[in-house]
């Protein structure tokens, strides 16, 4: 009996020891797993805080003088405007704190407090803004047209400016998306000093550090940036290339990490392996401009039928290698004021014409208007020097032939196209509109507007436009009605926005939200 008790106690002791040891092993295993997990987390957080970018065919590094879009894009990391645009196309104050229209021709602009220039401890002041405005007004520079309507610019105090216009412009504020320069750095002859221009001084997220022996420029994150955000990307090295082709080679060989292209054949040029791509709409909106003074084309039903009968998806795929985005109206599709696009539908196009009183024979459509018989036969003018536009015109001709609308293509010079528009001597013109903000579509249909190329006139549309011009609240309230009427009237036969593409090496990560107004939006979050 006693032996049994002793044996039982031994078993219990062994078991307790085993359990204790097991718990110890289990705890150690947990600690090992925990360390491995922590190490994995540490590994995932390891990244390089620098990127190599490129600029090609550099004309100047002065942001008000450059005609090179790739240069302007890089300079936007250093210099900032008074206003820009959010990803949804709404106005976003940058260096402005606020703005107000005090009467039809007078605006008060108030600057953000405490915005610092990159050097000398100087802060942004109203003198810098008036200095920049006057540079643009008194010289033929890239953004001079933005301020051509300004009569006078007066300093109210260090943080406020009064702007008086020659003519009322309810959308004046949208034109203030150009870089502001520091007066203390660029005044006098310094504005034309290219050495000063290269050692750029702005208020933006990145500031000039040095020019390297190979000519590349180093930019460092501006820790005093007014925005207050922290950055993953601390250093940007900008390499200069004589040609865009050299920049392409540098990207393909991984000498630079990112490149922006508007080439429709970029997949054939770059391939798709080992890179990321981010497409976004640029400002080039391709459309067919109808002369609304023409008896037949003055009918919205005819314009809508033409739109409905054009296979835009096929054009984008076959001509532009999918590098375009369909849009009925010239408002970027990322805007909340964008609308649903009309589908390609031949039968619907025919029904629109039938409902409008047009009759179809075996060879043509005809209708009696004011006692005269008219047919749906048009001449479509196109720039003969634009190979892709000519191809588009031919596709349009084929599509419209499917529903019995006859098109004659007239290939001519760009100068002749401009003259034809000015003299109202055209029926249809295939062209591109430069859409930099939502006020431009409004101007394209406004009475007496210089850019109402279609000669479109509508009392209903004009009433909506007048409401849009009252203030921001009325603008937001009436823009949906503007879009709906624009779509139903088809004053322009809208086709698509062309696309740009940002290409990056696979190693580059970040929150990419490129738009036409800010290619490198959120660049401070990029890393590799």
Short mmCIF file of N, CA and C in Angstrom, two decimals, residues 348-427:
data_model
loop_
_atom_site.label_atom_id
_atom_site.label_comp_id
_atom_site.label_asym_id
_atom_site.label_seq_id
_atom_site.Cartn_x
_atom_site.Cartn_y
_atom_site.Cartn_z
N UNK A 348 -31.51 53.78 -81.38
CA UNK A 348 -31.96 54.94 -80.60
C UNK A 348 -31.68 56.23 -81.36
N UNK A 349 -30.53 56.28 -82.04
CA UNK A 349 -30.19 57.46 -82.83
C UNK A 349 -31.22 57.69 -83.93
N UNK A 350 -31.62 56.61 -84.61
CA UNK A 350 -32.63 56.71 -85.65
C UNK A 350 -33.96 57.18 -85.08
N UNK A 351 -34.31 56.65 -83.91
CA UNK A 351 -35.60 57.00 -83.30
C UNK A 351 -35.64 58.47 -82.90
N UNK A 352 -34.50 59.00 -82.47
CA UNK A 352 -34.43 60.43 -82.14
C UNK A 352 -34.77 61.27 -83.37
N UNK A 353 -34.22 60.88 -84.51
CA UNK A 353 -34.49 61.62 -85.76
C UNK A 353 -35.95 61.47 -86.18
N UNK A 354 -36.48 60.25 -86.09
CA UNK A 354 -37.88 60.02 -86.46
C UNK A 354 -38.81 60.86 -85.59
N UNK A 355 -38.52 60.89 -84.29
CA UNK A 355 -39.35 61.68 -83.36
C UNK A 355 -39.30 63.16 -83.66
N UNK A 356 -38.21 63.60 -84.29
CA UNK A 356 -38.04 65.02 -84.62
C UNK A 356 -38.57 65.35 -86.01
N UNK A 357 -39.21 64.36 -86.68
CA UNK A 357 -39.85 64.62 -87.96
C UNK A 357 -39.00 64.33 -89.18
N UNK A 358 -37.85 63.68 -88.98
CA UNK A 358 -37.01 63.33 -90.12
C UNK A 358 -37.50 62.01 -90.72
N UNK A 359 -37.47 61.93 -92.04
CA UNK A 359 -37.89 60.72 -92.75
C UNK A 359 -36.70 60.13 -93.50
N UNK A 360 -36.59 58.80 -93.45
CA UNK A 360 -35.46 58.13 -94.08
C UNK A 360 -35.89 57.41 -95.36
N UNK A 361 -35.15 57.68 -96.42
CA UNK A 361 -35.32 56.93 -97.67
C UNK A 361 -34.20 55.89 -97.72
N UNK A 362 -34.03 55.26 -98.85
CA UNK A 362 -32.97 54.27 -98.99
C UNK A 362 -31.58 54.89 -98.94
N UNK A 363 -31.48 56.15 -99.27
CA UNK A 363 -30.15 56.77 -99.38
C UNK A 363 -29.91 57.95 -98.46
N UNK A 364 -30.95 58.56 -97.91
CA UNK A 364 -30.71 59.73 -97.06
C UNK A 364 -31.93 60.02 -96.17
N UNK A 365 -31.67 60.89 -95.17
CA UNK A 365 -32.73 61.44 -94.32
C UNK A 365 -33.11 62.80 -94.89
N UNK A 366 -34.40 63.14 -94.84
CA UNK A 366 -34.79 64.47 -95.29
C UNK A 366 -35.95 64.99 -94.43
N UNK A 367 -36.08 66.31 -94.44
CA UNK A 367 -37.14 66.96 -93.66
C UNK A 367 -37.36 68.35 -94.25
N UNK A 368 -38.63 68.76 -94.29
CA UNK A 368 -38.95 70.10 -94.78
C UNK A 368 -38.91 71.07 -93.61
N UNK A 369 -38.09 72.12 -93.74
CA UNK A 369 -37.96 73.16 -92.72
C UNK A 369 -38.18 74.51 -93.39
N UNK A 370 -39.19 75.23 -92.92
CA UNK A 370 -39.52 76.54 -93.49
C UNK A 370 -39.70 76.47 -95.00
N UNK A 371 -40.39 75.41 -95.46
CA UNK A 371 -40.72 75.28 -96.87
C UNK A 371 -39.59 74.77 -97.74
N UNK A 372 -38.46 74.40 -97.14
CA UNK A 372 -37.33 73.92 -97.91
C UNK A 372 -36.95 72.51 -97.45
N UNK A 373 -36.60 71.65 -98.39
CA UNK A 373 -36.25 70.27 -98.07
C UNK A 373 -34.75 70.18 -97.75
N UNK A 374 -34.46 69.66 -96.55
CA UNK A 374 -33.07 69.52 -96.11
C UNK A 374 -32.71 68.05 -95.94
N UNK A 375 -31.41 67.75 -96.14
CA UNK A 375 -30.91 66.39 -95.96
C UNK A 375 -29.81 66.38 -94.90
N UNK A 376 -29.58 65.21 -94.34
CA UNK A 376 -28.53 65.07 -93.33
C UNK A 376 -27.20 64.73 -94.01
N UNK A 377 -26.65 65.74 -94.68
CA UNK A 377 -25.34 65.65 -95.31
C UNK A 377 -24.46 66.76 -94.76
N UNK A 378 -23.28 66.42 -94.23
CA UNK A 378 -22.44 67.44 -93.60
C UNK A 378 -20.98 67.29 -94.02
N UNK A 379 -20.27 68.42 -93.96
CA UNK A 379 -18.82 68.42 -94.15
C UNK A 379 -18.16 68.50 -92.78
N UNK A 380 -17.28 67.55 -92.51
CA UNK A 380 -16.55 67.51 -91.23
C UNK A 380 -15.11 67.95 -91.50
N UNK A 381 -14.72 69.09 -90.93
CA UNK A 381 -13.37 69.61 -91.11
C UNK A 381 -12.46 69.06 -90.02
N UNK A 382 -11.20 68.80 -90.39
CA UNK A 382 -10.24 68.23 -89.44
C UNK A 382 -8.83 68.70 -89.83
N UNK A 383 -7.98 68.83 -88.83
CA UNK A 383 -6.60 69.23 -89.05
C UNK A 383 -5.84 68.13 -89.77
N UNK A 384 -5.38 68.41 -90.97
CA UNK A 384 -4.72 67.39 -91.80
C UNK A 384 -3.39 66.94 -91.22
N UNK A 385 -2.80 67.77 -90.32
CA UNK A 385 -1.50 67.44 -89.74
C UNK A 385 -1.61 66.56 -88.49
N UNK A 386 -2.83 66.29 -88.05
CA UNK A 386 -3.03 65.42 -86.90
C UNK A 386 -3.49 64.05 -87.39
N UNK A 387 -2.55 63.12 -87.42
CA UNK A 387 -2.84 61.80 -87.96
C UNK A 387 -3.98 61.12 -87.21
N UNK A 388 -3.98 61.23 -85.89
CA UNK A 388 -5.00 60.54 -85.11
C UNK A 388 -6.38 61.20 -85.27
N UNK A 389 -6.42 62.51 -85.37
CA UNK A 389 -7.70 63.18 -85.58
C UNK A 389 -8.30 62.81 -86.93
N UNK A 390 -7.43 62.67 -87.93
CA UNK A 390 -7.91 62.23 -89.26
C UNK A 390 -8.50 60.82 -89.16
N UNK A 391 -7.83 59.95 -88.41
CA UNK A 391 -8.35 58.60 -88.21
C UNK A 391 -9.70 58.62 -87.49
N UNK A 392 -9.81 59.50 -86.50
CA UNK A 392 -11.08 59.64 -85.77
C UNK A 392 -12.18 60.11 -86.71
N UNK A 393 -11.87 61.10 -87.55
CA UNK A 393 -12.85 61.62 -88.51
C UNK A 393 -13.35 60.52 -89.43
N UNK A 394 -12.45 59.65 -89.85
CA UNK A 394 -12.84 58.54 -90.73
C UNK A 394 -13.74 57.54 -90.00
N UNK A 395 -13.45 57.30 -88.72
CA UNK A 395 -14.30 56.42 -87.92
C UNK A 395 -15.69 57.02 -87.75
N UNK A 396 -15.74 58.32 -87.51
CA UNK A 396 -17.03 59.02 -87.35
C UNK A 396 -17.82 58.91 -88.65
N UNK A 397 -17.15 59.11 -89.77
CA UNK A 397 -17.83 59.00 -91.07
C UNK A 397 -18.44 57.61 -91.25
N UNK A 398 -17.67 56.57 -90.91
CA UNK A 398 -18.17 55.19 -91.03
C UNK A 398 -19.37 54.95 -90.12
N UNK A 399 -19.28 55.43 -88.88
CA UNK A 399 -20.37 55.23 -87.92
C UNK A 399 -21.66 55.91 -88.38
N UNK A 400 -21.54 57.16 -88.83
CA UNK A 400 -22.73 57.90 -89.22
C UNK A 400 -23.33 57.36 -90.52
N UNK A 401 -22.49 56.76 -91.35
CA UNK A 401 -23.01 56.13 -92.57
C UNK A 401 -23.94 54.98 -92.22
N UNK A 402 -23.70 54.35 -91.06
CA UNK A 402 -24.53 53.23 -90.62
C UNK A 402 -25.99 53.64 -90.40
N UNK A 403 -26.21 54.91 -90.06
CA UNK A 403 -27.60 55.35 -89.84
C UNK A 403 -28.08 56.27 -90.97
N UNK A 404 -27.29 56.40 -92.03
CA UNK A 404 -27.74 57.17 -93.19
C UNK A 404 -27.40 58.64 -93.17
N UNK A 405 -26.46 59.06 -92.27
CA UNK A 405 -25.99 60.45 -92.29
C UNK A 405 -24.68 60.47 -93.08
N UNK A 406 -24.65 61.28 -94.12
CA UNK A 406 -23.50 61.31 -95.02
C UNK A 406 -22.50 62.39 -94.59
N UNK A 407 -21.24 61.99 -94.45
CA UNK A 407 -20.18 62.90 -94.03
C UNK A 407 -19.11 62.99 -95.12
N UNK A 408 -18.73 64.23 -95.44
CA UNK A 408 -17.59 64.48 -96.30
C UNK A 408 -16.47 65.05 -95.44
N UNK A 409 -15.31 64.42 -95.44
CA UNK A 409 -14.19 64.88 -94.61
C UNK A 409 -13.37 65.90 -95.39
N UNK A 410 -13.16 67.07 -94.77
CA UNK A 410 -12.32 68.12 -95.37
C UNK A 410 -11.06 68.27 -94.52
N UNK A 411 -9.94 67.76 -95.03
CA UNK A 411 -8.67 67.87 -94.30
C UNK A 411 -8.02 69.20 -94.65
N UNK A 412 -7.73 69.98 -93.62
CA UNK A 412 -7.21 71.32 -93.86
C UNK A 412 -6.20 71.70 -92.79
N UNK A 413 -5.66 72.91 -92.87
CA UNK A 413 -4.66 73.34 -91.91
C UNK A 413 -5.32 73.83 -90.62
N UNK A 414 -4.54 73.83 -89.56
CA UNK A 414 -5.04 74.33 -88.27
C UNK A 414 -5.43 75.80 -88.38
N UNK A 415 -4.65 76.55 -89.12
CA UNK A 415 -4.95 77.98 -89.30
C UNK A 415 -6.28 78.17 -90.01
N UNK A 416 -6.55 77.34 -91.00
CA UNK A 416 -7.81 77.43 -91.73
C UNK A 416 -9.00 77.05 -90.84
N UNK A 417 -8.76 76.08 -89.94
CA UNK A 417 -9.82 75.71 -88.99
C UNK A 417 -10.17 76.89 -88.09
N UNK A 418 -9.14 77.57 -87.61
CA UNK A 418 -9.37 78.73 -86.74
C UNK A 418 -10.14 79.83 -87.49
N UNK A 419 -9.74 80.08 -88.73
CA UNK A 419 -10.41 81.10 -89.54
C UNK A 419 -11.87 80.72 -89.81
N UNK A 420 -12.09 79.44 -90.05
CA UNK A 420 -13.46 78.97 -90.34
C UNK A 420 -14.36 79.18 -89.13
N UNK A 421 -13.82 78.95 -87.93
CA UNK A 421 -14.60 79.17 -86.70
C UNK A 421 -14.88 80.65 -86.51
N UNK A 422 -13.87 81.48 -86.72
CA UNK A 422 -14.02 82.93 -86.54
C UNK A 422 -15.02 83.52 -87.51
N UNK A 423 -15.06 82.98 -88.72
CA UNK A 423 -15.94 83.51 -89.76
C UNK A 423 -17.26 82.74 -89.86
N UNK A 424 -17.46 81.75 -88.97
CA UNK A 424 -18.68 80.93 -88.96
C UNK A 424 -18.90 80.22 -90.29
N UNK A 425 -17.80 79.84 -90.93
CA UNK A 425 -17.91 79.15 -92.22
C UNK A 425 -17.56 77.68 -92.06
N UNK A 426 -18.44 76.94 -91.41
CA UNK A 426 -18.22 75.51 -91.22
C UNK A 426 -19.55 74.87 -90.84
N UNK A 427 -19.59 73.56 -90.96
CA UNK A 427 -20.74 72.77 -90.49
C UNK A 427 -20.35 71.96 -89.25
#
